[in-house]
Short mmCIF file of C-alpha atoms and ligand atoms in Angstrom, two decimals:
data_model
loop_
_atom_site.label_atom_id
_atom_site.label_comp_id
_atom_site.label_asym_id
_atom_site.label_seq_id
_atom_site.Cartn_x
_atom_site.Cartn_y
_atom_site.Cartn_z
CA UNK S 1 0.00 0.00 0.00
CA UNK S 2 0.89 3.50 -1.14
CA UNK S 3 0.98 6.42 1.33
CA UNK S 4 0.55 9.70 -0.92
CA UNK S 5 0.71 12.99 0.56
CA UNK S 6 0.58 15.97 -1.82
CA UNK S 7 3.11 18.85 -1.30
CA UNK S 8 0.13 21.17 -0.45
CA UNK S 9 -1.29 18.61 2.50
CA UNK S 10 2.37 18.72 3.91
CA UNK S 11 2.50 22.52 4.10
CA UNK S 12 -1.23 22.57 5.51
CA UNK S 13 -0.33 19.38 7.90
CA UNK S 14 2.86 22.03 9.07
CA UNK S 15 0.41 24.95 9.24
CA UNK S 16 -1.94 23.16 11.92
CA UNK S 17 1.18 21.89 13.92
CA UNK S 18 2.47 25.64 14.12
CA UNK S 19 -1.01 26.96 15.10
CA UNK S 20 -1.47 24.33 17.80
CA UNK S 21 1.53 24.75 19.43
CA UNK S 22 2.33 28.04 19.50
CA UNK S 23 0.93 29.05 22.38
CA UNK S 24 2.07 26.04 24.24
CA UNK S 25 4.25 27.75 27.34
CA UNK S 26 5.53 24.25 28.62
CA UNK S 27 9.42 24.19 29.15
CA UNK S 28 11.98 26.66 29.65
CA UNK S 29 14.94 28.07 27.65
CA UNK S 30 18.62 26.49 28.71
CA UNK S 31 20.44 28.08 31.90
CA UNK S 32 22.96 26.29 32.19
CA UNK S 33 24.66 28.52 29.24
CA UNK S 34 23.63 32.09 30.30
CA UNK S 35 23.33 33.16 26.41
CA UNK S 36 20.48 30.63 25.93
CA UNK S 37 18.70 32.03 29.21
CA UNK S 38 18.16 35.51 26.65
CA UNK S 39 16.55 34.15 23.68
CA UNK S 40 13.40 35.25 23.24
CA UNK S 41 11.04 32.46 23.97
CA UNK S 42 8.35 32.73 22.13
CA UNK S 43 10.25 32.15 18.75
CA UNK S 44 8.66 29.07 17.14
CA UNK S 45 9.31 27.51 13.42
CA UNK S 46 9.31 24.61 11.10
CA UNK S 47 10.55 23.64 7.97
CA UNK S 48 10.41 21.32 5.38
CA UNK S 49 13.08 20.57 2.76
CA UNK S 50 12.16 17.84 0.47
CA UNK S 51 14.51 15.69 -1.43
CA UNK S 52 13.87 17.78 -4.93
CA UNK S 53 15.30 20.93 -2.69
CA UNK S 54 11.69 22.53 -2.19
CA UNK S 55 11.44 24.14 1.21
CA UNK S 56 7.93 24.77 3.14
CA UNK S 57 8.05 26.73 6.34
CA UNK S 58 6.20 28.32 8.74
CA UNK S 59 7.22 30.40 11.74
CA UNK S 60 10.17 31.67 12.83
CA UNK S 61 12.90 29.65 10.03
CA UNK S 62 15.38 32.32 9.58
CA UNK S 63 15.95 33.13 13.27
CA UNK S 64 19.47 32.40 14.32
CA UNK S 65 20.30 30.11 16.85
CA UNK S 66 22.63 28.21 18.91
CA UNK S 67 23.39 24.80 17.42
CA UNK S 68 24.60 23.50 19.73
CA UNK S 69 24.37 19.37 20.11
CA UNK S 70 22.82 19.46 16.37
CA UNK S 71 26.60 19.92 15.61
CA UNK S 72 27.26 16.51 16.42
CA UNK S 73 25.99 15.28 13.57
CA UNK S 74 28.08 16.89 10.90
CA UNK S 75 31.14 16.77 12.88
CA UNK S 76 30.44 12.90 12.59
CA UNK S 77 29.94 13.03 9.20
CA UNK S 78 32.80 14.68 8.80
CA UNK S 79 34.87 11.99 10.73
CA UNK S 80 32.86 9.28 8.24
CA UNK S 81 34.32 11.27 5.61
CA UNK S 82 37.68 11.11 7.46
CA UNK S 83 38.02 7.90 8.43
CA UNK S 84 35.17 5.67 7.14
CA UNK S 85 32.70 3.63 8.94
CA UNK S 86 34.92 1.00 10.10
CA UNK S 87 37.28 3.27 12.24
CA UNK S 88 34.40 5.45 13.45
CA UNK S 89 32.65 2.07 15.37
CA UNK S 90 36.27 1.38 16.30
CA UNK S 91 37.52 4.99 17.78
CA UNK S 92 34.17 6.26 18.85
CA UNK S 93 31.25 3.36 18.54
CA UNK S 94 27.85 3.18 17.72
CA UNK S 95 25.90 3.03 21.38
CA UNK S 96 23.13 4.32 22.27
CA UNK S 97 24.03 5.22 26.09
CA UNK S 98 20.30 5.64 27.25
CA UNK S 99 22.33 8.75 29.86
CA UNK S 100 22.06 12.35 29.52
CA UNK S 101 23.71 14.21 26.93
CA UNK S 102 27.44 15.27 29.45
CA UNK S 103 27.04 11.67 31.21
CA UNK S 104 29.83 11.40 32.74
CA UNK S 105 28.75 7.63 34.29
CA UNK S 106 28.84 6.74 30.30
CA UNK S 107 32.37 7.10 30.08
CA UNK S 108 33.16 5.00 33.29
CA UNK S 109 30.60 2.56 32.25
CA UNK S 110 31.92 1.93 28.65
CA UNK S 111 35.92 3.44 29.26
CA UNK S 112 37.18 1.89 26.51
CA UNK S 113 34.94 3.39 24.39
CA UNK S 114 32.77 6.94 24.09
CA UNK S 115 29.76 5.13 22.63
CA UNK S 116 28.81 7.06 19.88
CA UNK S 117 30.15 10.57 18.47
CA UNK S 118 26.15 11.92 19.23
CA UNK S 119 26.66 12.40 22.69
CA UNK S 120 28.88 15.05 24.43
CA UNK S 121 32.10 12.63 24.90
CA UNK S 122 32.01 10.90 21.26
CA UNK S 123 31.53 14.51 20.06
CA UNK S 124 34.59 15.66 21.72
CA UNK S 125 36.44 12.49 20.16
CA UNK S 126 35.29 12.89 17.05
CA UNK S 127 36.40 16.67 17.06
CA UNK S 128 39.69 15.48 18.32
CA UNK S 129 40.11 13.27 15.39
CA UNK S 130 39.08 15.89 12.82
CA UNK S 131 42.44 16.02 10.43
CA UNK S 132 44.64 17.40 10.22
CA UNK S 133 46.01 16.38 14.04
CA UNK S 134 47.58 19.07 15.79
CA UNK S 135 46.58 21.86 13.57
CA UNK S 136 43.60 24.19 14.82
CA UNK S 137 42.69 26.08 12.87
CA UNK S 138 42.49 23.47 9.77
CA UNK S 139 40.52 21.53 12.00
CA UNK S 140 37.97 24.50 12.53
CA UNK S 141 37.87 25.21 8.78
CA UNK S 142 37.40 21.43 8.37
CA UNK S 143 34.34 21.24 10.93
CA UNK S 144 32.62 24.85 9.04
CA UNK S 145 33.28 23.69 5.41
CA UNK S 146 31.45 20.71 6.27
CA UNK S 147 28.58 22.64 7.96
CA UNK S 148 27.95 25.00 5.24
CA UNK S 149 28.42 22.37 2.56
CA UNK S 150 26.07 20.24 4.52
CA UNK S 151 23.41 23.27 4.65
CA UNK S 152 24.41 25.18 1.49
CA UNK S 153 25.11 28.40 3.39
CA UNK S 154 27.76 29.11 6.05
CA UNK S 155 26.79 28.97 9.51
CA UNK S 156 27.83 32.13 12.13
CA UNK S 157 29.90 32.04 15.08
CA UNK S 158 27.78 33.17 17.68
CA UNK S 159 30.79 34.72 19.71
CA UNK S 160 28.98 35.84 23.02
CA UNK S 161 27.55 31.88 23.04
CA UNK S 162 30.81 30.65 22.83
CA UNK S 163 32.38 33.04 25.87
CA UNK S 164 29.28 32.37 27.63
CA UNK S 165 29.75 28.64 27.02
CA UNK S 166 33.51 28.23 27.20
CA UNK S 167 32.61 30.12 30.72
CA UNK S 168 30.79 27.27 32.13
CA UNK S 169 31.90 24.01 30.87
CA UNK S 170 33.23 22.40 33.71
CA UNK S 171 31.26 19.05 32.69
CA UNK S 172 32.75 18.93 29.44
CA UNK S 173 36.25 19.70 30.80
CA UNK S 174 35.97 16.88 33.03
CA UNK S 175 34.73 14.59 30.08
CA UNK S 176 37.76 15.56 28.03
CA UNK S 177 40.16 14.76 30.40
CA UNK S 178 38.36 11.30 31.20
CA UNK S 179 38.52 10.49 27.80
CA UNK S 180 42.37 11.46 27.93
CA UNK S 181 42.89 9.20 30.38
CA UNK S 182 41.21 6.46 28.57
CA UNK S 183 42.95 7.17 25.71
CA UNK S 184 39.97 7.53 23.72
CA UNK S 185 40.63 11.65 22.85
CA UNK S 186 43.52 11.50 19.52
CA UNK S 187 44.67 15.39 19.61
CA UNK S 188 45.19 17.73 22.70
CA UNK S 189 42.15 17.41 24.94
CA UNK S 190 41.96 21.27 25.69
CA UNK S 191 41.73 22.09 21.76
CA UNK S 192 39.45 19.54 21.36
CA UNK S 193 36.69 20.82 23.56
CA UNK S 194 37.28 24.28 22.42
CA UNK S 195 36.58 22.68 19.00
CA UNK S 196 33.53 21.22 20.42
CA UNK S 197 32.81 24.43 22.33
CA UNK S 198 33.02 26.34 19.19
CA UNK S 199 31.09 24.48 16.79
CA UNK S 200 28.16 24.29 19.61
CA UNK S 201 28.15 27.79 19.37
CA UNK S 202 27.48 28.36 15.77
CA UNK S 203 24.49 30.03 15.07
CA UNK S 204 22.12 28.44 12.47
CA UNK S 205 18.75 28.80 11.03
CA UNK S 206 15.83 26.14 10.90
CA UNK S 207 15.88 26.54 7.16
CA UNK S 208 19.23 25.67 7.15
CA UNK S 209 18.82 22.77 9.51
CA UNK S 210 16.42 21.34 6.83
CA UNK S 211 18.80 21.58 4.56
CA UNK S 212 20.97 19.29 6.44
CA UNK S 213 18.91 16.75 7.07
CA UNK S 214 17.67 16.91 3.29
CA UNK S 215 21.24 16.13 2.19
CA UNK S 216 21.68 13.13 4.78
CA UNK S 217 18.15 12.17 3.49
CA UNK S 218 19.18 12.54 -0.16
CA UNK S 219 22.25 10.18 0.00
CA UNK S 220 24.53 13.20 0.69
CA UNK S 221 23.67 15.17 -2.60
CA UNK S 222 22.60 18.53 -1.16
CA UNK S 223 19.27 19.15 -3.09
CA UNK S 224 19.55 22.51 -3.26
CA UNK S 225 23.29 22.73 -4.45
CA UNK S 226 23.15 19.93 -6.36
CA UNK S 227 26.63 19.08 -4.91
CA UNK S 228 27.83 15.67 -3.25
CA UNK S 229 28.43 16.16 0.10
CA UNK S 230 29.42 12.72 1.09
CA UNK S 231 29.60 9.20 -0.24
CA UNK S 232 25.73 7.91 -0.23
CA UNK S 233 27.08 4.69 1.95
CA UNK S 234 27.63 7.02 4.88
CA UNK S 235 24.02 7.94 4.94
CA UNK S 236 22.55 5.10 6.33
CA UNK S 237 25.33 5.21 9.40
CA UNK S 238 24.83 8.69 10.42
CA UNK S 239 20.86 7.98 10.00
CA UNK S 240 21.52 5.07 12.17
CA UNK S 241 23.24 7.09 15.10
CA UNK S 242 20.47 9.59 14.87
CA UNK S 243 17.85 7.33 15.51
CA UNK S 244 19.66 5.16 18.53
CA UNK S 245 20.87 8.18 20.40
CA UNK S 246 19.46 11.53 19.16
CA UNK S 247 17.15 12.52 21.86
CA UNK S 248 19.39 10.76 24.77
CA UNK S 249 17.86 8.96 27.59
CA UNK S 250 14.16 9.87 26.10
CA UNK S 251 15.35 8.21 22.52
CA UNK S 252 13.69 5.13 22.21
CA UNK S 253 10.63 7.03 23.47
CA UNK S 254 10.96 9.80 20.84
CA UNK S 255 11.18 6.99 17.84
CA UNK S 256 8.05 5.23 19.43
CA UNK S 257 6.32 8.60 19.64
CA UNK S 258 7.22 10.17 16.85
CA UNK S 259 8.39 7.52 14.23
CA UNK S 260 11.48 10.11 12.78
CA UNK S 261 15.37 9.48 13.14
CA UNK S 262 16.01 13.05 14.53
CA UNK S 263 18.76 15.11 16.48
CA UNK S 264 18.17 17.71 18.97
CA UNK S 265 20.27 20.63 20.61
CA UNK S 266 19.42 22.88 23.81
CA UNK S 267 19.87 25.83 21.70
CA UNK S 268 16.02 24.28 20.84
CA UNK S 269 16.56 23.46 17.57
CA UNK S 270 15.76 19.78 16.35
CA UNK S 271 16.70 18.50 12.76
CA UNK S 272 14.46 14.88 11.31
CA UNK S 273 15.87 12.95 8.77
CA UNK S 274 13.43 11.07 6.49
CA UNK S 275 15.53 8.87 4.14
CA UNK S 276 14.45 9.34 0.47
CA UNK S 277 11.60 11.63 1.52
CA UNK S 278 12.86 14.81 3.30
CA UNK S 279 14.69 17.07 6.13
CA UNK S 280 12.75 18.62 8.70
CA UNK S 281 13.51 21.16 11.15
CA UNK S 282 11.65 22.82 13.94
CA UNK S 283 12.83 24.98 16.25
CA UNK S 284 11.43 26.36 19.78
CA UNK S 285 14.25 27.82 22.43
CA UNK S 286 12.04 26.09 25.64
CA UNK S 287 13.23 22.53 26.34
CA UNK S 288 12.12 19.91 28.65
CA UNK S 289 13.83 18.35 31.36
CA UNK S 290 15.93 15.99 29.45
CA UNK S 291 17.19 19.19 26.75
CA UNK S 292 14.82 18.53 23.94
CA UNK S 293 12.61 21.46 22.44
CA UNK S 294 8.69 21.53 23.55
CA UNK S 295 6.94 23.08 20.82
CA UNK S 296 9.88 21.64 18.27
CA UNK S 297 9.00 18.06 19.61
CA UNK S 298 5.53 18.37 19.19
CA UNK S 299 5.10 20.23 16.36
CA UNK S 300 7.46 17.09 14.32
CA UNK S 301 4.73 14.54 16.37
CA UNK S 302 1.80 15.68 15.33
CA UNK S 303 3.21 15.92 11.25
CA UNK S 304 4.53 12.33 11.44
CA UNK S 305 1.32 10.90 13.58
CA UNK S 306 -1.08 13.20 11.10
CA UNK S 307 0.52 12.04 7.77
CA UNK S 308 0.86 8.68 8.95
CA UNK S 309 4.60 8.87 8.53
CA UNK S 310 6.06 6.57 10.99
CA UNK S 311 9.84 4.99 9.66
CA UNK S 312 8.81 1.71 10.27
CA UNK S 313 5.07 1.68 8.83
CA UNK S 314 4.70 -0.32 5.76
CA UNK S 315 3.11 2.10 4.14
CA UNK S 316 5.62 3.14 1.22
CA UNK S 317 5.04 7.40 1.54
CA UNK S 318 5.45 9.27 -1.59
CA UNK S 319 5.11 12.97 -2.05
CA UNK S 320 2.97 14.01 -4.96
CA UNK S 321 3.33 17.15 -6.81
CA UNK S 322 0.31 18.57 -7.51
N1 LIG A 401 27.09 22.64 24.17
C1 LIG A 401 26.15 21.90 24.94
C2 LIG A 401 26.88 21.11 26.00
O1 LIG A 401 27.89 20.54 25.71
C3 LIG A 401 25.36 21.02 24.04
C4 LIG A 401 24.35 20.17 24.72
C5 LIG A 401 23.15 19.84 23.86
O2 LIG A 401 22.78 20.60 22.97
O3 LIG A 401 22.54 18.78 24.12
O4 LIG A 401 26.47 21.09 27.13
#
């Protein structure tokens, strides 16, 4: 059985989700990083970016916003790109942890390995193994190029997120230097949490979020650039890490839920990846108790649960153009 949506019912379907939920005043915005604490709250969007490279939105989708944890999932790409598949499992791994996002009771659980590059310790392996060793600011370049190549525009440095952040990361410094002394960090553990640091605090829009998830979607050919980003077998891997770890401890809960692999960040944006179908991204700053966006969260629900979109129906969804 086919499951045809026209492009029109998926902009309506969008439409309803952004009327229903914003008003919703559940959560609250990140304190932990003081910048996050400022963002206007109210700011609420959604996009769409299908695999031809049309984009429907609604809301708020060129607002610019912390990144944050989203930035784990280029960054991995990136080391994909690096290093292949193979040495990824081997240097990072592929585990869900089922622990918050700075657990540092993951690392002592697993210390021979950081579990998977989506969660704070992986990320700041797989930022430490971003080539070329030893050399920062190729390293930086690297982890941007493959941002804005990813999105087809360059993300911003948001440079009061990253003082505010770099401020008060005492977690992350301790995770670093755990994974030093596991040797499981492969370049100086100080300038690979700045790294991490850094790329958390590049700003980005929904739009280009979509974008993003279009291209992992689309076998790595950006569909709005036309360009390949990375090899199509990569695709399925970083799809795969997504869905195992992308919401955290509340993962398996989101996937039951909500039926999309998808990544979140507490800057409150969230990016879906539907392969062979689309990129979604929402974005709401409040976040719930685990980190995840409110209004982002349910906005994706209720397009997946309305459209009948779950990964694992066997329904075969195709998107008609009227
Ligand atoms: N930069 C944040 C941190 O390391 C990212 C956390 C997140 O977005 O989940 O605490």
């Amino acid at each position: 059985m086919e499951n045809k949506i026209t492009v029109s019912q998926l902009q309506q379907v969008m439409q309803e989700a952004y009327e229903t939920y914003k008003t919703n005043n559940e959560g609250a915005n990140a304190n932990y990083i003081p910048f996050l604490a400022n963002v206007p709250s109210d700011l609420f969007g959604i996009v769409i970016c299908l695999q031809d490279g049309r984009i429907l939105k609604v809301g708020d989708t060129s607002f610019v916003f912390g990144i944050e944890s989203v930035s784990k999932v280029p960054t991995a790409i990136l080391a994909l790109k690096q290093y292949g598949a193979q040495k990824l499992l081997q240097m990072i791994g592929a585990d869900a942890t089922g622990l918050p996002f700075n657990s540092i009771y993951a690392i002592l659980l697993e210390n021979d390995h950081p579990s998977t590059p989506l969660v704070n310790a992986g990320a700041i392996t797989a930022c430490s193994m971003v080539l070329p060793i030893g050399d920062y600011k190729s390293k930086w370049d690297a982890i941007t190029g493959n941002i804005e190549q990813l999105c087809g525009s360059a993300p911003v440095l948001l440079e009061e997120l990253y003082k505010s952040e770099s401020e008060t990361n005492f977690n992350n410094r301790a995770i670093s230097w755990l994974l030093k002394n596991y040797n499981r960090i492969y370049d100086d553990p100080t300038n690979s949490l700045d790294l991490y640091t850094r790329q958390c605090s590049l700003g980005i829009t929904a739009e280009q979020l979509a974008i993003m998830g279009a291209t992992i979607a689309n076998d790595g050919i950006n569909p709005i650039t036309g360009k390949i980003i990375f090899d199509a077998q990569y695709a399925a891997k970083i799809t795969s890490l997504i869905a195992t770890v992308g919401f955290y401890q509340h993962t398996g809960d989101w996937l039951y839920e909500s039926g999309l692999p998808a990544k979140t960040g507490v800057g409150g944006g969230i990016v879906g990846v539907y392969p062979g179908l689309f990129g979604i991204a929402a974005f709401a700053p409040p976040l719930d108790s685990a980190g995840n966006s409110v209004k982002a969260q349910l906005a994706i629900k209720y397009i997946m649960n309305k459209l009948k979109l779950h990964i694992f129906n066997n329904n075969k969804p195709v998107i008609i153009t009227e």
